[in-house]
Short mmCIF file of C-alpha atoms in Angstrom, two decimals:
data_model
loop_
_atom_site.label_atom_id
_atom_site.label_comp_id
_atom_site.label_asym_id
_atom_site.label_seq_id
_atom_site.Cartn_x
_atom_site.Cartn_y
_atom_site.Cartn_z
CA UNK A 68 -209.51 -106.16 58.26
CA UNK A 69 -210.16 -102.80 59.92
CA UNK A 70 -208.16 -99.57 59.97
CA UNK A 71 -205.90 -100.52 62.88
CA UNK A 72 -204.98 -103.84 61.31
CA UNK A 73 -204.08 -102.16 58.03
CA UNK A 74 -201.92 -99.66 59.91
CA UNK A 75 -200.14 -102.52 61.64
CA UNK A 76 -199.46 -104.14 58.27
CA UNK A 77 -197.88 -100.90 57.11
CA UNK A 78 -195.56 -100.89 60.12
CA UNK A 79 -197.30 -98.21 62.15
CA UNK A 80 -197.93 -100.51 65.09
CA UNK A 81 -196.58 -103.88 66.13
CA UNK A 82 -198.95 -106.58 64.94
CA UNK A 83 -200.33 -108.99 67.51
CA UNK A 84 -201.77 -112.39 66.57
CA UNK A 85 -205.51 -112.00 66.14
CA UNK A 86 -206.49 -115.67 66.18
CA UNK A 87 -204.99 -118.98 67.12
CA UNK A 88 -205.85 -121.88 64.87
CA UNK A 89 -205.18 -125.31 66.28
CA UNK A 90 -203.53 -127.70 63.86
CA UNK A 91 -206.06 -130.34 64.81
CA UNK A 92 -208.91 -128.15 63.68
CA UNK A 93 -207.31 -126.80 60.53
CA UNK A 94 -204.18 -128.60 59.27
CA UNK A 95 -201.79 -126.00 57.91
CA UNK A 96 -199.57 -126.01 54.88
CA UNK A 97 -196.24 -124.22 54.83
CA UNK A 98 -195.99 -121.42 52.29
CA UNK A 99 -192.47 -120.11 51.98
CA UNK A 100 -191.27 -116.76 50.71
CA UNK A 101 -188.09 -114.71 50.77
CA UNK A 102 -189.45 -112.99 53.88
CA UNK A 103 -189.73 -116.23 55.83
CA UNK A 104 -192.09 -119.13 56.31
CA UNK A 105 -195.79 -118.43 56.74
CA UNK A 106 -198.26 -121.07 57.89
CA UNK A 107 -201.83 -120.47 56.80
CA UNK A 108 -204.90 -122.64 57.32
CA UNK A 109 -206.15 -124.41 54.25
CA UNK A 110 -209.38 -123.15 52.71
CA UNK A 111 -212.37 -124.91 54.25
CA UNK A 112 -215.04 -125.83 51.72
CA UNK A 113 -217.29 -128.32 53.50
CA UNK A 114 -218.37 -130.91 50.97
CA UNK A 115 -217.60 -128.70 47.94
CA UNK A 116 -214.13 -128.67 46.40
CA UNK A 117 -213.14 -125.03 45.87
CA UNK A 118 -211.32 -124.00 42.73
CA UNK A 119 -207.77 -122.85 43.43
CA UNK A 120 -207.17 -119.11 43.60
CA UNK A 121 -204.54 -119.32 40.87
CA UNK A 122 -206.96 -121.11 38.52
CA UNK A 123 -209.63 -118.46 39.17
CA UNK A 124 -207.24 -115.59 38.44
CA UNK A 125 -205.85 -117.33 35.35
CA UNK A 126 -209.36 -117.91 34.01
CA UNK A 127 -210.33 -114.26 34.58
CA UNK A 128 -207.15 -113.16 32.79
CA UNK A 129 -207.85 -115.40 29.80
CA UNK A 130 -211.45 -114.17 29.60
CA UNK A 131 -210.29 -110.57 29.71
CA UNK A 132 -207.67 -110.96 26.99
CA UNK A 133 -210.05 -112.90 24.77
CA UNK A 134 -212.77 -110.29 25.26
CA UNK A 135 -210.37 -107.44 24.50
CA UNK A 136 -209.26 -109.20 21.34
CA UNK A 137 -212.74 -110.03 20.03
CA UNK A 138 -214.87 -107.23 21.48
CA UNK A 139 -214.04 -103.55 21.24
CA UNK A 140 -216.92 -102.70 23.58
CA UNK A 141 -215.32 -103.75 26.87
CA UNK A 142 -215.83 -101.31 29.74
CA UNK A 143 -213.17 -100.48 32.32
CA UNK A 144 -214.41 -100.03 35.88
CA UNK A 145 -212.99 -96.51 36.02
CA UNK A 146 -215.07 -95.53 32.95
CA UNK A 147 -218.25 -96.36 34.90
CA UNK A 148 -217.50 -93.99 37.76
CA UNK A 149 -218.71 -90.41 37.41
CA UNK A 150 -221.74 -88.18 36.92
CA UNK A 151 -221.97 -87.78 33.15
CA UNK A 152 -221.68 -91.21 31.54
CA UNK A 153 -223.40 -90.93 28.19
CA UNK A 154 -224.53 -93.97 26.16
CA UNK A 155 -225.43 -91.59 23.31
CA UNK A 156 -221.84 -90.31 23.10
CA UNK A 157 -220.56 -93.91 22.92
CA UNK A 158 -223.06 -94.76 20.17
CA UNK A 159 -222.24 -91.65 18.10
CA UNK A 160 -218.48 -92.06 18.57
CA UNK A 161 -218.65 -95.64 17.29
CA UNK A 162 -220.92 -94.91 14.33
CA UNK A 163 -219.12 -91.74 13.25
CA UNK A 164 -215.59 -93.01 14.08
CA UNK A 165 -214.89 -90.24 16.57
CA UNK A 166 -211.75 -90.47 18.67
CA UNK A 167 -210.90 -88.44 21.74
CA UNK A 168 -207.45 -86.87 21.70
CA UNK A 169 -205.69 -87.22 25.04
CA UNK A 170 -203.70 -84.12 25.93
CA UNK A 171 -201.61 -84.64 29.05
CA UNK A 172 -199.28 -81.82 29.98
CA UNK A 173 -195.76 -82.63 31.25
CA UNK A 174 -196.70 -81.17 34.63
CA UNK A 175 -199.74 -83.44 34.92
CA UNK A 176 -197.70 -86.46 33.85
CA UNK A 177 -195.22 -85.71 36.66
CA UNK A 178 -198.11 -85.53 39.16
CA UNK A 179 -199.47 -88.87 37.92
CA UNK A 180 -196.02 -90.48 38.15
CA UNK A 181 -195.63 -89.20 41.71
CA UNK A 182 -198.98 -90.71 42.61
CA UNK A 183 -198.07 -94.09 41.13
CA UNK A 184 -194.76 -94.03 43.02
CA UNK A 185 -196.62 -93.38 46.29
CA UNK A 186 -199.02 -96.25 45.60
CA UNK A 187 -196.10 -98.59 44.82
CA UNK A 188 -194.38 -97.67 48.09
CA UNK A 189 -197.49 -98.53 50.13
CA UNK A 190 -197.99 -101.77 48.19
CA UNK A 191 -194.34 -102.77 48.72
CA UNK A 192 -194.71 -102.12 52.46
CA UNK A 193 -197.82 -104.31 52.59
CA UNK A 194 -196.09 -107.13 50.72
CA UNK A 195 -193.07 -106.89 53.02
CA UNK A 196 -195.32 -106.83 56.08
CA UNK A 197 -197.37 -109.93 55.25
CA UNK A 198 -195.14 -111.87 52.85
CA UNK A 199 -195.62 -112.68 49.18
CA UNK A 200 -197.39 -115.94 49.96
CA UNK A 201 -200.48 -114.03 51.10
CA UNK A 202 -200.63 -111.63 48.16
CA UNK A 203 -202.57 -112.44 44.97
CA UNK A 204 -201.41 -111.00 41.67
CA UNK A 205 -199.20 -111.47 38.63
CA UNK A 206 -195.67 -112.31 39.73
CA UNK A 207 -192.69 -112.12 37.39
CA UNK A 208 -188.91 -112.24 37.44
CA UNK A 209 -186.58 -109.38 36.49
CA UNK A 210 -186.42 -110.30 32.80
CA UNK A 211 -190.14 -111.14 32.55
CA UNK A 212 -189.57 -114.57 30.96
CA UNK A 213 -190.83 -116.43 34.04
CA UNK A 214 -194.14 -115.55 35.67
CA UNK A 215 -197.19 -116.97 37.40
CA UNK A 216 -200.60 -115.76 38.58
CA UNK A 217 -201.87 -116.30 42.13
CA UNK A 218 -200.15 -116.27 45.50
CA UNK A 219 -196.48 -115.30 45.57
CA UNK A 220 -194.25 -118.36 45.46
CA UNK A 221 -190.55 -119.23 45.44
CA UNK A 222 -190.28 -119.61 41.66
CA UNK A 223 -186.80 -119.00 40.24
CA UNK A 224 -185.93 -117.86 36.71
CA UNK A 225 -182.96 -119.67 35.21
CA UNK A 226 -182.52 -116.96 32.59
CA UNK A 227 -181.97 -113.88 34.76
CA UNK A 228 -181.25 -115.82 38.00
CA UNK A 229 -183.92 -113.94 40.01
CA UNK A 230 -187.10 -114.97 41.82
CA UNK A 231 -190.62 -114.11 40.66
CA UNK A 232 -190.88 -111.28 43.16
CA UNK A 233 -192.10 -108.40 40.97
CA UNK A 234 -195.78 -107.74 41.64
CA UNK A 235 -198.34 -106.95 38.96
CA UNK A 236 -202.07 -106.35 39.36
CA UNK A 237 -204.33 -109.30 38.59
CA UNK A 238 -206.97 -109.07 35.86
CA UNK A 239 -210.60 -108.89 36.97
CA UNK A 240 -213.39 -109.51 34.47
CA UNK A 241 -217.19 -109.67 34.63
CA UNK A 242 -218.28 -111.32 31.40
CA UNK A 243 -222.07 -110.63 31.37
CA UNK A 244 -221.43 -106.89 30.87
CA UNK A 245 -217.84 -107.13 29.58
CA UNK A 246 -216.42 -105.11 32.49
CA UNK A 247 -212.73 -105.37 33.36
CA UNK A 248 -210.38 -103.77 35.84
CA UNK A 249 -207.31 -104.19 38.02
CA UNK A 250 -207.45 -103.76 41.78
CA UNK A 251 -204.37 -102.21 43.37
CA UNK A 252 -203.92 -104.97 45.95
CA UNK A 253 -205.54 -108.32 46.77
CA UNK A 254 -204.46 -110.41 49.73
CA UNK A 255 -205.47 -113.22 52.08
CA UNK A 256 -206.04 -112.38 55.75
CA UNK A 257 -205.34 -114.72 58.67
CA UNK A 258 -208.60 -116.58 57.98
CA UNK A 259 -207.73 -116.92 54.27
CA UNK A 260 -210.50 -114.50 53.34
CA UNK A 261 -209.85 -112.60 50.11
CA UNK A 262 -209.46 -108.85 50.73
CA UNK A 263 -209.51 -106.15 48.05
CA UNK A 264 -207.68 -102.85 48.60
CA UNK A 265 -207.53 -99.65 46.58
CA UNK A 266 -204.61 -97.26 47.14
CA UNK A 267 -205.18 -93.59 46.29
CA UNK A 268 -202.64 -90.77 46.42
CA UNK A 269 -203.77 -87.21 47.14
CA UNK A 270 -202.10 -83.89 47.87
CA UNK A 271 -201.38 -82.67 51.38
CA UNK A 272 -204.26 -80.23 51.76
CA UNK A 273 -206.85 -82.77 50.60
CA UNK A 274 -205.24 -85.47 52.73
CA UNK A 275 -205.38 -83.34 55.89
CA UNK A 276 -209.03 -82.46 55.24
CA UNK A 277 -210.03 -86.05 54.47
CA UNK A 278 -212.54 -87.47 56.95
CA UNK A 279 -213.87 -90.42 54.93
CA UNK A 280 -213.51 -92.20 51.59
CA UNK A 281 -214.55 -90.35 48.46
CA UNK A 282 -217.68 -91.46 46.63
CA UNK A 283 -215.99 -92.37 43.34
CA UNK A 284 -213.34 -94.40 45.14
CA UNK A 285 -216.02 -96.29 47.10
CA UNK A 286 -217.74 -97.09 43.81
CA UNK A 287 -214.49 -98.33 42.27
CA UNK A 288 -213.47 -100.61 45.14
CA UNK A 289 -217.07 -101.86 45.46
CA UNK A 290 -216.97 -103.01 41.84
CA UNK A 291 -213.68 -104.81 42.41
CA UNK A 292 -215.23 -106.47 45.45
CA UNK A 293 -218.23 -107.55 43.34
CA UNK A 294 -216.05 -108.91 40.51
CA UNK A 295 -213.88 -110.88 42.92
CA UNK A 296 -216.96 -112.22 44.70
CA UNK A 297 -218.41 -113.37 41.38
CA UNK A 298 -215.14 -115.13 40.49
CA UNK A 299 -214.23 -116.66 43.84
CA UNK A 300 -217.53 -117.06 45.66
CA UNK A 301 -219.03 -115.30 48.68
CA UNK A 302 -217.57 -117.85 51.10
CA UNK A 303 -214.03 -116.76 50.24
CA UNK A 304 -214.53 -113.00 50.55
CA UNK A 305 -213.84 -110.72 53.49
CA UNK A 306 -217.14 -108.86 54.16
CA UNK A 307 -216.07 -105.50 52.84
CA UNK A 308 -213.23 -103.67 51.12
CA UNK A 309 -210.48 -101.22 52.08
CA UNK A 310 -209.24 -97.90 50.73
CA UNK A 311 -205.85 -96.44 51.68
CA UNK A 312 -205.18 -92.75 51.04
CA UNK A 313 -201.49 -91.83 50.91
CA UNK A 314 -200.23 -88.25 50.98
CA UNK A 315 -197.86 -87.54 48.09
CA UNK A 316 -196.43 -84.41 49.73
CA UNK A 317 -193.99 -84.37 52.61
CA UNK A 318 -195.76 -84.49 55.96
CA UNK A 319 -194.30 -84.33 59.47
CA UNK A 320 -195.11 -85.94 62.82
CA UNK A 321 -197.63 -88.45 61.47
CA UNK A 322 -197.78 -91.41 59.13
CA UNK A 323 -198.66 -90.42 55.53
CA UNK A 324 -201.69 -92.67 55.09
CA UNK A 325 -205.30 -92.99 56.17
CA UNK A 326 -207.20 -96.29 55.96
CA UNK A 327 -210.95 -96.76 55.58
CA UNK A 328 -213.13 -99.86 55.46
CA UNK A 329 -216.13 -100.00 53.12
CA UNK A 330 -218.76 -102.33 54.65
CA UNK A 331 -220.08 -105.29 52.69
CA UNK A 332 -223.60 -103.81 52.46
CA UNK A 333 -222.19 -100.62 50.96
CA UNK A 334 -220.10 -102.62 48.47
CA UNK A 335 -223.18 -104.55 47.38
CA UNK A 336 -225.47 -101.52 47.08
CA UNK A 337 -222.93 -99.35 45.26
CA UNK A 338 -221.82 -102.12 42.88
CA UNK A 339 -225.47 -102.72 41.99
CA UNK A 340 -225.81 -99.06 41.05
CA UNK A 341 -222.63 -99.23 38.94
CA UNK A 342 -223.96 -102.34 37.19
CA UNK A 343 -227.10 -100.41 36.27
CA UNK A 344 -224.87 -97.73 34.82
CA UNK A 345 -222.94 -100.35 32.87
CA UNK A 346 -226.17 -101.71 31.44
CA UNK A 347 -227.15 -98.22 30.33
CA UNK A 348 -223.72 -97.53 28.86
CA UNK A 349 -223.80 -100.82 26.95
CA UNK A 350 -226.98 -99.55 25.32
CA UNK A 351 -224.60 -97.22 23.53
CA UNK A 352 -223.77 -100.24 21.38
CA UNK A 353 -227.43 -100.89 20.55
CA UNK A 354 -228.77 -100.50 16.95
CA UNK A 355 -230.75 -97.34 17.79
CA UNK A 356 -229.16 -94.13 19.07
CA UNK A 357 -229.86 -93.58 22.80
CA UNK A 358 -231.53 -90.31 23.89
CA UNK A 359 -229.57 -87.21 24.83
CA UNK A 360 -228.84 -86.62 28.53
CA UNK A 361 -230.95 -83.92 30.20
CA UNK A 362 -227.80 -82.10 31.35
CA UNK A 363 -226.91 -81.38 27.70
CA UNK A 364 -229.27 -78.49 27.15
CA UNK A 365 -227.48 -76.96 24.14
CA UNK A 366 -224.21 -77.24 22.18
CA UNK A 367 -222.88 -74.32 24.24
CA UNK A 368 -223.35 -75.79 27.73
CA UNK A 369 -220.23 -76.93 29.60
CA UNK A 370 -220.97 -80.65 29.37
CA UNK A 371 -221.59 -80.47 25.63
CA UNK A 372 -218.49 -78.40 24.89
CA UNK A 373 -216.29 -81.07 26.50
CA UNK A 374 -217.88 -83.92 24.50
CA UNK A 375 -216.22 -85.32 21.37
CA UNK A 376 -219.67 -86.04 19.89
CA UNK A 377 -221.20 -82.63 20.57
CA UNK A 378 -221.59 -81.54 16.94
CA UNK A 379 -223.08 -84.76 15.60
CA UNK A 380 -225.18 -85.18 18.75
CA UNK A 381 -227.18 -82.01 18.10
CA UNK A 382 -227.31 -82.63 14.34
CA UNK A 383 -228.47 -86.23 14.72
CA UNK A 384 -232.18 -86.87 14.18
CA UNK A 385 -233.59 -88.87 17.13
#
C-alpha cells in the first residue's frame, strides 16, 4: 500500500476499489464487524495449507512470554536501534549487577503521553476506515476478561456486556536471537497481504521539515517486517512496510500526517544489519568480557560519562 492509499484509509481522500476479485476465482468469506460486513478473499496457498493468522500470533505471544519468564537476556527491537550499542556495557552490567536509573521529568512524560495519544488517534482512524476484521492484534472487551488474538471479530463479553473492540499491539518474537517487539499496526490489504505500519509523532517544526523517513524508524519497521515474515511466511507479506508521521502540534490547512513506504529491499537490507547488531549485543552475555568500543576513548568522554558501566569498564582488566 502506497502513500495515497494510506491517506485514503485515514479519510483524506475517498477510497476507490483497487481490484475486483471474481467469486469464481476466489470464493469469499464474510467477515463481520461493528462497522459493517467486509468480504475478503480467502488466503491462497496452492498445495500447502497455511497456518491461520491467529495461531501464528498466539504462538509468537506464547514464545515471547515464555522467553521473558525464563531468559533475562531478551532484546527489544528498540534497544537495537542507535549508534552506540555496547556489548561490553551489557556484560559488565550483568556481572556487576548495575542498574540504570530512569529519570523522566514531568514535562517529558507529558510530551510522551501526547505522542501516544496522537498515535492512538491515527490507529483508531485506520481501524474505522478499514474495519476491525482486517486488523491484526490483541482484542479485548472493556473489562478485559474476554479477549482474543488475530483479526477483529464480533466476540461479546457476557461480564461487561461489550464487544472485544479494544485494540492492543500483537507480540512479535524472533527466537534465534531472543528479539521481541510490538508493531504499532498490522493489517490485511485487499489482497490479504500482511502489512506492518509504524506510527511516529513529532513536533510541528520537525514535521514541516520532514522529507523522508528517519533512519532509526526505518530500522525499527524493517525489523518488524522481518519478524512478521519469519512468522507468517514471505507469501503472506506485502513487499515493504509503512511509516506514518503525525504532527502532535496544531496545524492548519493541511492534514497532520505524512506517509512513507519502505521498499522490501530496504527492509531486508536494514533488518540484516540490525540482526548483526543483535548478534554482537548478545555477545554481551558471553563468558568473556567483550572489548571496549573505540568511541569510548576515556572515562571523561561524553559517551563514557553517560554509561552506567563507565567506572568498572575502565577498571576492568581485558
